[in-house]
Amino acid sequence: MTDRTSSTLEKQTEVGSYFVATYPPFSAWTAAAVEQDGKVALETPPVPGVPLGLYLHIPFCRKRCHFCYFRVYTDKNAQEVNDYLDVLAREWELCAAKPAIAGRPLNFVYFGGGTPSFLSTKQLEGLVGRMSALTPWKDAEEVTFECEPGTLTEAKLAAIRGIGVTRLSLGVENFDDQILELNGRAHRSPEIGRAYAFARSLDFPQINIDLIAGMLGETDENWQRCIERTLELSPDSVTIYQMELPYNTTISGNLLKGTGKFAQPADWPTKRRWVREGFEALEAAGYYVRSAYTAVKNPERTRFIYTDRLWQGADMVGLGVASFGHVNGVHIQNLDTWETYSEAVRQGNVPLSRAYRPTDEERFIREFILQLKLGSIAPAYFRDKYRVNVLERFRDQLDSLKAEGYLQTATDKVVALTRDGLLRVDGLLTRFFLPQHAGIRYT
Ligand code: SF4
């Protein structure tokens, strides 16, 4: 490979995973560990003081976006959706009876997907009524609900507010109708404005807008308009992801087969520049960059408990097909087909497909790399919790980050990335992996 080819490859948006969601990589989790570790973790009482969260996977969408890599269904009728919700509630009954979960208050709840707002008001209230009868979540610090703007009516938003949602996340992604169409999104720009106005009138404590830098068809001019439009709406927080191409997206499949149906998305330097410009515009408007993906208007008031807790090792039960969780120090994932998942729950079994029990060292690395996504970490946290001096443990890695211009400082008080480092943080994290995980497939 020539130097020119290798640098082109480094810049291009290649097919494959980029985003680091946890550690060790998912490909290290095994079916064999379900009995040995996953189920044992659920049967073990919790470590006192560890917060508990709940993730509900609602795997329905009106259309499948061409860049989507989640387990979602676009062909289920109302009865099938009702059946799924029934299984979800049943799964919670099974989990909530386990020694690891029983009697614990929920610190945070996250409705993700898929599209939670795909559910009708009746379906949503029915599900929440059943689940909260078992475990009330009125004292949860945060209840997040992901929405697709085109699925929202004023009445549905009022119901979402009524079930206790504190953080409403609008999957806007882009404000241009042609780009939304080109990428297979179901909603269009007029629906964004309507949904946002309804949501504001209902006084949600936090409204977040999601954008994606580098959707097919994106241009400099349009991206500027997206940022301007976002600022006009003035949400409490803005999350900007960089478009990536994991293997199971429609775009990836077509690119790998060479069908010519989709153009190559923008390269990484362009996407990073767009995020940088977005963050700079938000900062100029008074926002504060709190992580590699998110800017918030008021850091005192606007937090994101879900990531804060998970990145500090909280427990979380993930309900639904293919959902991920973390209980008593063990990673777990549910069965990933509709049939196997539903069948297992109907038979009264917790529907796990694979698990992994990280060693103490792996748990330390997991928290370190996830917290690095905030842009800085406090060495004292790792000294107190894991008895590890991160400056010594990661001396080589930190030196290499410094040499490449991605490390701003590394002292006893703080290890902080530069803005350049923050914008490419997921690409930097593998250097902290143990050797046995460095070269393996991530998912
Ligand atoms: S709305 Fe989200 S979950 Fe649904 S298809 Fe699009 S990217 Fe996937």
Coordinates of N, CA and C in Angstrom, one line a residue, residues 213 223 227 240-242 270-280 292-293 419 423:
A213 N -23.5 15.0 11.7 CA -22.6 15.7 10.7 C -22.2 14.6 9.7
W223 N -24.9 22.7 6.2 CA -24.6 22.5 7.6 C -24.7 23.8 8.4
I227 N -27.0 24.5 11.8 CA -26.6 25.1 13.1 C -27.4 26.3 13.4
I240 N -24.3 16.2 18.6 CA -23.9 16.1 17.2 C -23.1 14.8 17.1
Y241 N -23.6 13.8 16.3 CA -22.8 12.6 16.0 C -22.2 12.8 14.6
Q242 N -21.1 12.1 14.5 CA -20.5 12.0 13.1 C -20.9 10.8 12.5
T270 N -13.7 16.2 7.2 CA -14.8 17.2 6.9 C -15.8 17.1 8.0
K271 N -16.1 15.8 8.4 CA -17.1 15.7 9.5 C -16.6 16.3 10.8
R272 N -15.3 16.2 11.1 CA -14.8 16.8 12.3 C -14.9 18.3 12.2
R273 N -14.6 18.8 11.0 CA -14.6 20.3 10.9 C -16.1 20.7 11.1
W274 N -17.1 20.0 10.6 CA -18.4 20.4 10.8 C -18.8 20.4 12.3
V275 N -18.4 19.4 13.0 CA -18.7 19.3 14.4 C -18.0 20.5 15.1
R276 N -16.7 20.7 14.7 CA -16.0 21.8 15.3 C -16.7 23.2 15.1
E277 N -17.2 23.4 13.9 CA -17.9 24.6 13.6 C -19.2 24.7 14.3
G278 N -19.8 23.6 14.5 CA -21.1 23.5 15.2 C -20.8 23.9 16.7
F279 N -19.8 23.3 17.3 CA -19.5 23.5 18.7 C -19.1 25.0 18.9
E280 N -18.3 25.5 17.9 CA -17.9 26.9 18.1 C -19.1 27.9 18.0
A292 N -17.7 14.8 23.8 CA -17.4 14.8 22.4 C -18.6 15.0 21.5
Y293 N -19.8 14.8 22.0 CA -21.0 14.9 21.2 C -22.0 16.0 21.6
R419 N -9.2 20.1 21.8 CA -10.4 20.0 21.0 C -10.3 19.1 19.8
L423 N -12.6 15.8 19.3 CA -13.4 15.5 18.1 C -13.1 14.2 17.4

